[in-house]
mmCIF file of C-alpha atoms in Angstrom:
data_model
loop_
_atom_site.group_PDB
_atom_site.id
_atom_site.type_symbol
_atom_site.label_atom_id
_atom_site.label_comp_id
_atom_site.label_asym_id
_atom_site.label_seq_id
_atom_site.Cartn_x
_atom_site.Cartn_y
_atom_site.Cartn_z
ATOM 1 C CA UNK A 1 -19.567 38.821 17.918
ATOM 2 C CA UNK A 2 -17.246 40.875 15.573
ATOM 3 C CA UNK A 3 -14.047 40.291 13.652
ATOM 4 C CA UNK A 4 -12.376 41.758 10.625
ATOM 5 C CA UNK A 5 -10.647 39.501 7.778
ATOM 6 C CA UNK A 6 -9.068 40.092 4.540
ATOM 7 C CA UNK A 7 -11.488 39.243 1.620
ATOM 8 C CA UNK A 8 -8.988 37.201 -0.711
ATOM 9 C CA UNK A 9 -7.566 35.209 2.461
ATOM 10 C CA UNK A 10 -10.992 34.235 3.647
ATOM 11 C CA UNK A 11 -12.211 33.247 0.212
ATOM 12 C CA UNK A 12 -9.239 31.229 -0.626
ATOM 13 C CA UNK A 13 -9.954 29.163 2.527
ATOM 14 C CA UNK A 14 -13.593 28.897 1.657
ATOM 15 C CA UNK A 15 -13.138 27.705 -1.793
ATOM 16 C CA UNK A 16 -11.259 24.593 -0.189
ATOM 17 C CA UNK A 17 -13.722 23.851 2.398
ATOM 18 C CA UNK A 18 -16.485 24.346 0.086
ATOM 19 C CA UNK A 19 -15.383 21.090 -2.037
ATOM 20 C CA UNK A 20 -16.694 18.995 0.889
ATOM 21 C CA UNK A 21 -20.169 20.385 0.616
ATOM 22 C CA UNK A 22 -22.614 18.079 -1.233
ATOM 23 C CA UNK A 23 -25.127 19.604 -3.718
ATOM 24 C CA UNK A 24 -27.947 17.993 -2.240
ATOM 25 C CA UNK A 25 -27.716 17.690 1.680
ATOM 26 C CA UNK A 26 -30.198 15.674 3.673
ATOM 27 C CA UNK A 27 -29.699 18.136 6.476
ATOM 28 C CA UNK A 28 -30.247 22.019 5.618
ATOM 29 C CA UNK A 29 -27.574 22.927 8.082
ATOM 30 C CA UNK A 30 -24.825 21.114 5.862
ATOM 31 C CA UNK A 31 -25.355 23.781 3.416
ATOM 32 C CA UNK A 32 -23.361 26.304 5.733
ATOM 33 C CA UNK A 33 -19.974 26.892 6.778
ATOM 34 C CA UNK A 34 -19.499 26.856 10.721
ATOM 35 C CA UNK A 35 -17.671 30.017 12.154
ATOM 36 C CA UNK A 36 -16.480 29.568 15.563
ATOM 37 C CA UNK A 37 -14.780 32.749 17.074
ATOM 38 C CA UNK A 38 -12.168 32.699 19.864
ATOM 39 C CA UNK A 39 -10.688 36.403 20.134
ATOM 40 C CA UNK A 40 -8.282 36.380 17.267
ATOM 41 C CA UNK A 41 -8.708 32.949 16.195
ATOM 42 C CA UNK A 42 -11.296 31.890 13.694
ATOM 43 C CA UNK A 43 -12.196 28.429 12.830
ATOM 44 C CA UNK A 44 -14.338 27.650 9.698
ATOM 45 C CA UNK A 45 -15.639 24.081 9.237
ATOM 46 C CA UNK A 46 -17.735 22.527 6.401
ATOM 47 C CA UNK A 47 -19.061 18.712 6.618
ATOM 48 C CA UNK A 48 -21.234 16.198 4.751
ATOM 49 C CA UNK A 49 -21.585 14.182 8.064
ATOM 50 C CA UNK A 50 -18.775 11.678 6.793
ATOM 51 C CA UNK A 51 -15.984 14.166 5.966
ATOM 52 C CA UNK A 52 -15.287 17.246 7.985
ATOM 53 C CA UNK A 53 -12.523 19.999 6.885
ATOM 54 C CA UNK A 54 -11.566 22.881 9.152
ATOM 55 C CA UNK A 55 -9.287 25.757 8.428
ATOM 56 C CA UNK A 56 -7.840 28.070 11.148
ATOM 57 C CA UNK A 57 -7.336 31.676 10.319
ATOM 58 C CA UNK A 58 -5.577 34.451 12.236
ATOM 59 C CA UNK A 59 -7.927 37.361 12.353
ATOM 60 C CA UNK A 60 -8.627 40.961 14.091
ATOM 61 C CA UNK A 61 -11.138 40.438 16.991
ATOM 62 C CA UNK A 62 -11.584 40.196 20.641
ATOM 63 C CA UNK A 63 -15.086 38.253 20.473
ATOM 64 C CA UNK A 64 -16.311 34.766 21.176
ATOM 65 C CA UNK A 65 -19.257 32.869 19.573
ATOM 66 C CA UNK A 66 -20.163 30.640 16.719
ATOM 67 C CA UNK A 67 -22.520 31.121 13.864
ATOM 68 C CA UNK A 68 -23.531 28.922 10.406
ATOM 69 C CA UNK A 69 -23.507 30.985 7.435
ATOM 70 C CA UNK A 70 -24.778 30.039 4.153
ATOM 71 C CA UNK A 71 -21.966 28.425 2.003
ATOM 72 C CA UNK A 72 -22.882 29.125 -1.736
ATOM 73 C CA UNK A 73 -24.234 32.775 -0.893
ATOM 74 C CA UNK A 74 -21.161 33.822 1.127
ATOM 75 C CA UNK A 75 -18.805 32.361 -1.732
ATOM 76 C CA UNK A 76 -20.710 34.462 -4.190
ATOM 77 C CA UNK A 77 -20.512 37.654 -2.245
ATOM 78 C CA UNK A 78 -16.624 37.192 -1.452
ATOM 79 C CA UNK A 79 -15.937 36.765 -5.389
ATOM 80 C CA UNK A 80 -17.354 40.276 -5.754
ATOM 81 C CA UNK A 81 -14.693 41.841 -3.351
ATOM 82 C CA UNK A 82 -11.139 43.133 -4.561
ATOM 83 C CA UNK A 83 -8.750 42.678 -1.830
ATOM 84 C CA UNK A 84 -9.794 44.474 1.148
ATOM 85 C CA UNK A 85 -10.485 44.158 4.755
ATOM 86 C CA UNK A 86 -14.217 42.899 5.632
ATOM 87 C CA UNK A 87 -16.043 43.385 9.073
ATOM 88 C CA UNK A 88 -18.200 40.735 9.873
ATOM 89 C CA UNK A 89 -20.844 41.735 12.692
ATOM 90 C CA UNK A 90 -23.419 39.444 14.140
ATOM 91 C CA UNK A 91 -26.850 41.135 14.713
ATOM 92 C CA UNK A 92 -29.730 40.492 16.994
ATOM 93 C CA UNK A 93 -31.979 40.078 14.247
ATOM 94 C CA UNK A 94 -30.493 36.712 12.975
ATOM 95 C CA UNK A 95 -28.453 38.341 10.428
ATOM 96 C CA UNK A 96 -24.645 38.729 9.920
ATOM 97 C CA UNK A 97 -23.438 42.126 8.368
ATOM 98 C CA UNK A 98 -20.588 42.197 5.827
ATOM 99 C CA UNK A 99 -19.107 45.640 5.714
ATOM 100 C CA UNK A 100 -16.554 46.705 3.014
ATOM 101 C CA UNK A 101 -15.415 49.692 1.735
ATOM 102 C CA UNK A 102 -18.102 49.651 -1.017
ATOM 103 C CA UNK A 103 -21.175 48.783 0.865
ATOM 104 C CA UNK A 104 -22.589 46.258 3.399
ATOM 105 C CA UNK A 105 -24.233 42.935 2.833
ATOM 106 C CA UNK A 106 -26.693 41.174 5.166
ATOM 107 C CA UNK A 107 -26.983 37.316 5.251
ATOM 108 C CA UNK A 108 -29.044 35.085 7.474
ATOM 109 C CA UNK A 109 -27.446 32.745 9.944
ATOM 110 C CA UNK A 110 -28.233 29.590 11.841
ATOM 111 C CA UNK A 111 -27.004 29.105 15.309
ATOM 112 C CA UNK A 112 -23.685 27.418 15.398
ATOM 113 C CA UNK A 113 -24.888 24.975 18.071
ATOM 114 C CA UNK A 114 -27.107 23.181 15.246
ATOM 115 C CA UNK A 115 -23.925 22.417 13.161
ATOM 116 C CA UNK A 116 -22.955 18.568 13.548
ATOM 117 C CA UNK A 117 -20.075 18.218 16.112
ATOM 118 C CA UNK A 118 -16.720 17.329 14.342
ATOM 119 C CA UNK A 119 -15.068 13.802 15.030
ATOM 120 C CA UNK A 120 -13.163 13.855 18.454
ATOM 121 C CA UNK A 121 -10.641 10.733 18.378
ATOM 122 C CA UNK A 122 -10.356 9.176 22.174
ATOM 123 C CA UNK A 123 -6.827 7.982 22.678
ATOM 124 C CA UNK A 124 -5.873 7.445 18.911
ATOM 125 C CA UNK A 125 -2.767 5.970 17.293
ATOM 126 C CA UNK A 126 -0.530 8.624 15.831
ATOM 127 C CA UNK A 127 1.889 8.727 12.597
ATOM 128 C CA UNK A 128 3.545 11.412 11.112
ATOM 129 C CA UNK A 129 4.165 11.402 7.304
ATOM 130 C CA UNK A 130 5.703 13.923 5.109
ATOM 131 C CA UNK A 131 3.283 15.726 2.931
ATOM 132 C CA UNK A 132 4.912 14.870 -0.170
ATOM 133 C CA UNK A 133 5.169 11.206 0.733
ATOM 134 C CA UNK A 134 1.256 11.156 1.550
ATOM 135 C CA UNK A 135 0.577 13.156 -1.776
ATOM 136 C CA UNK A 136 2.529 10.736 -3.584
ATOM 137 C CA UNK A 137 0.856 7.733 -2.097
ATOM 138 C CA UNK A 138 -2.511 8.975 -3.049
ATOM 139 C CA UNK A 139 -1.801 10.107 -6.424
ATOM 140 C CA UNK A 140 -0.389 6.571 -7.302
ATOM 141 C CA UNK A 141 -3.317 4.431 -5.807
ATOM 142 C CA UNK A 142 -6.357 6.565 -5.694
ATOM 143 C CA UNK A 143 -7.270 5.994 -9.554
ATOM 144 C CA UNK A 144 -7.354 2.243 -8.924
ATOM 145 C CA UNK A 145 -10.538 2.464 -6.514
ATOM 146 C CA UNK A 146 -13.773 1.646 -7.281
ATOM 147 C CA UNK A 147 -16.841 3.822 -7.452
ATOM 148 C CA UNK A 148 -19.624 1.281 -6.007
ATOM 149 C CA UNK A 149 -21.104 2.487 -2.824
ATOM 150 C CA UNK A 150 -22.581 -1.326 -2.173
ATOM 151 C CA UNK A 151 -18.788 -2.253 -2.090
ATOM 152 C CA UNK A 152 -17.118 0.275 0.214
ATOM 153 C CA UNK A 153 -14.147 -1.795 0.734
ATOM 154 C CA UNK A 154 -13.234 -1.319 -3.038
ATOM 155 C CA UNK A 155 -14.047 2.493 -3.057
ATOM 156 C CA UNK A 156 -11.234 3.860 -1.241
ATOM 157 C CA UNK A 157 -7.665 3.613 -0.392
ATOM 158 C CA UNK A 158 -6.322 1.063 2.066
ATOM 159 C CA UNK A 159 -3.475 2.087 4.479
ATOM 160 C CA UNK A 160 -1.623 -0.162 6.364
ATOM 161 C CA UNK A 161 0.889 1.315 8.908
ATOM 162 C CA UNK A 162 3.788 -0.950 10.800
ATOM 163 C CA UNK A 163 7.077 -0.432 12.128
ATOM 164 C CA UNK A 164 8.438 -2.031 8.896
ATOM 165 C CA UNK A 165 6.838 0.879 6.683
ATOM 166 C CA UNK A 166 3.616 2.005 5.110
ATOM 167 C CA UNK A 167 1.490 0.188 2.463
ATOM 168 C CA UNK A 168 -1.168 1.688 0.575
ATOM 169 C CA UNK A 169 -3.593 -0.348 -1.824
ATOM 170 C CA UNK A 170 -6.641 0.539 -4.015
ATOM 171 C CA UNK A 171 -8.429 -1.959 -6.539
ATOM 172 C CA UNK A 172 -11.827 -1.998 -7.992
ATOM 173 C CA UNK A 173 -11.499 -5.978 -8.685
ATOM 174 C CA UNK A 174 -10.351 -4.995 -12.245
ATOM 175 C CA UNK A 175 -7.049 -3.547 -11.521
ATOM 176 C CA UNK A 176 -4.801 -3.297 -8.196
ATOM 177 C CA UNK A 177 -2.222 -1.111 -7.263
ATOM 178 C CA UNK A 178 0.208 -1.523 -4.374
ATOM 179 C CA UNK A 179 2.359 1.301 -3.304
ATOM 180 C CA UNK A 180 5.096 0.693 -0.303
ATOM 181 C CA UNK A 181 7.149 3.070 1.571
ATOM 182 C CA UNK A 182 9.968 1.571 4.020
ATOM 183 C CA UNK A 183 11.738 5.086 4.674
ATOM 184 C CA UNK A 184 8.612 6.141 6.784
ATOM 185 C CA UNK A 185 7.639 3.969 9.586
ATOM 186 C CA UNK A 186 5.070 3.951 12.304
ATOM 187 C CA UNK A 187 5.256 3.224 15.897
ATOM 188 C CA UNK A 188 2.095 1.197 16.108
ATOM 189 C CA UNK A 189 0.444 -1.163 13.553
ATOM 190 C CA UNK A 190 -2.852 -0.126 11.996
ATOM 191 C CA UNK A 191 -5.091 -0.869 9.205
ATOM 192 C CA UNK A 192 -7.869 1.219 7.732
ATOM 193 C CA UNK A 193 -9.538 2.221 4.351
ATOM 194 C CA UNK A 194 -9.993 6.059 3.554
ATOM 195 C CA UNK A 195 -12.937 6.935 1.316
ATOM 196 C CA UNK A 196 -12.067 8.756 -2.182
ATOM 197 C CA UNK A 197 -13.793 11.842 -1.410
ATOM 198 C CA UNK A 198 -11.669 13.272 1.517
ATOM 199 C CA UNK A 199 -8.661 11.359 -0.238
ATOM 200 C CA UNK A 200 -9.287 13.635 -3.509
ATOM 201 C CA UNK A 201 -9.474 16.907 -1.440
ATOM 202 C CA UNK A 202 -6.416 16.031 0.774
ATOM 203 C CA UNK A 203 -4.184 15.497 -2.387
ATOM 204 C CA UNK A 204 -5.086 18.757 -3.531
ATOM 205 C CA UNK A 205 -4.158 20.452 -0.495
ATOM 206 C CA UNK A 206 -0.934 18.586 0.325
ATOM 207 C CA UNK A 207 0.491 19.635 -3.201
ATOM 208 C CA UNK A 208 0.999 23.038 -1.915
ATOM 209 C CA UNK A 209 2.383 21.906 1.538
ATOM 210 C CA UNK A 210 5.801 20.683 2.645
ATOM 211 C CA UNK A 211 5.255 19.972 6.126
ATOM 212 C CA UNK A 212 4.856 16.567 8.087
ATOM 213 C CA UNK A 213 1.186 15.402 8.069
ATOM 214 C CA UNK A 214 -0.258 14.206 11.560
ATOM 215 C CA UNK A 215 -2.475 11.220 11.285
ATOM 216 C CA UNK A 216 -4.633 10.355 14.104
ATOM 217 C CA UNK A 217 -6.616 7.290 13.705
ATOM 218 C CA UNK A 218 -8.786 4.531 15.757
ATOM 219 C CA UNK A 219 -11.313 1.741 14.714
ATOM 220 C CA UNK A 220 -13.728 4.125 12.726
ATOM 221 C CA UNK A 221 -12.160 7.658 12.165
ATOM 222 C CA UNK A 222 -8.972 9.103 10.958
ATOM 223 C CA UNK A 223 -7.797 12.927 11.517
ATOM 224 C CA UNK A 224 -5.116 14.365 8.915
ATOM 225 C CA UNK A 225 -3.765 17.649 10.288
ATOM 226 C CA UNK A 226 -0.658 19.723 9.225
ATOM 227 C CA UNK A 227 0.072 23.269 9.819
ATOM 228 C CA UNK A 228 0.376 25.744 7.173
ATOM 229 C CA UNK A 229 -0.761 29.367 6.376
ATOM 230 C CA UNK A 230 -3.760 27.668 4.354
ATOM 231 C CA UNK A 231 -5.559 24.667 5.652
ATOM 232 C CA UNK A 232 -4.987 23.404 9.112
ATOM 233 C CA UNK A 233 -6.179 19.856 8.755
ATOM 234 C CA UNK A 234 -8.874 17.496 7.491
ATOM 235 C CA UNK A 235 -11.227 15.228 9.492
ATOM 236 C CA UNK A 236 -12.616 12.181 7.650
ATOM 237 C CA UNK A 237 -14.371 9.098 8.324
ATOM 238 C CA UNK A 238 -12.634 5.657 7.491
ATOM 239 C CA UNK A 239 -13.726 2.026 7.240
ATOM 240 C CA UNK A 240 -13.169 -0.913 9.567
ATOM 241 C CA UNK A 241 -10.735 -3.180 7.405
ATOM 242 C CA UNK A 242 -11.943 -6.536 6.424
ATOM 243 C CA UNK A 243 -8.505 -8.241 6.300
ATOM 244 C CA UNK A 244 -9.718 -11.665 4.858
ATOM 245 C CA UNK A 245 -10.941 -9.488 1.497
ATOM 246 C CA UNK A 246 -8.083 -7.166 1.147
ATOM 247 C CA UNK A 247 -5.184 -9.351 2.289
ATOM 248 C CA UNK A 248 -6.174 -11.890 -0.513
ATOM 249 C CA UNK A 249 -6.318 -9.237 -2.984
ATOM 250 C CA UNK A 250 -2.829 -7.530 -2.681
ATOM 251 C CA UNK A 251 -1.074 -10.726 -1.590
ATOM 252 C CA UNK A 252 -2.426 -13.079 -4.356
ATOM 253 C CA UNK A 253 -2.635 -10.486 -7.169
ATOM 254 C CA UNK A 254 0.145 -8.812 -8.623
ATOM 255 C CA UNK A 255 -0.331 -6.195 -11.366
ATOM 256 C CA UNK A 256 2.532 -6.979 -13.911
ATOM 257 C CA UNK A 257 3.993 -3.544 -15.210
ATOM 258 C CA UNK A 258 3.373 -3.111 -19.086
ATOM 259 C CA UNK A 259 4.011 -0.439 -21.641
ATOM 260 C CA UNK A 260 1.118 2.044 -22.714
ATOM 261 C CA UNK A 261 1.248 0.308 -26.142
ATOM 262 C CA UNK A 262 0.905 -3.104 -24.456
ATOM 263 C CA UNK A 263 -2.115 -2.248 -22.491
ATOM 264 C CA UNK A 264 -3.684 -0.720 -25.481
ATOM 265 C CA UNK A 265 -3.053 -3.907 -27.379
ATOM 266 C CA UNK A 266 -4.138 -6.195 -24.685
ATOM 267 C CA UNK A 267 -7.026 -4.148 -23.806
ATOM 268 C CA UNK A 268 -6.454 -4.663 -20.153
ATOM 269 C CA UNK A 269 -3.691 -5.172 -17.150
ATOM 270 C CA UNK A 270 -2.266 -8.610 -16.768
ATOM 271 C CA UNK A 271 -2.821 -10.184 -13.163
ATOM 272 C CA UNK A 272 -1.330 -13.095 -11.678
#
């Protein structure tokens, strides 16, 4: 297994993917990036079991295979290189050799088969949403989501897709935000909650994209995919909606718009 890739191009992708990796993983394999090579197409993935993000890169290669490379060490190595082509070669002694104009590095790797498989949705529902619309919806709602892991219904953003439009809702039981769009419609009705972590990552990526985002979802998972020169897509878990809890919140509680001075004076939002 051997391929050649630009140092700055690879580093840019890995820095985004690295935001998925937790500092304390229960499985050591999750401290790695998964490299999957299929001739000139390289797919790099990172996961924390709940969220998986993948980037597709075009590289110079005629090889196939998969390896898991330590994420933190690889990022530190790549940061030392100026812009130049790097040659990655998988050796028989369980190391991957990184060759540059200034020298070589040998990094131990794990078998790619040990890395958790990414989510595969069977017969999912699909909705296309412009990147700027989705980025705006997330930005205007995610701040209101809670941080209590024991209340997952309130620690994410509620997505509701229908033929009438899109609705996004977030609440922590103290404040509630509802954001609606009627200019974008879905062919099928769907309700699900996306956790804050993948949405924060997605928001930062969408800020540099002007393409449509393909959202595929079923009862337990959702996948966000879009074509651009940087990140090809994100796959993230989502919670099954408890309508009895959420519908009550956003249909019976309406946040009244107030100026910053009024909020400061009253110390809280008015809810009716």
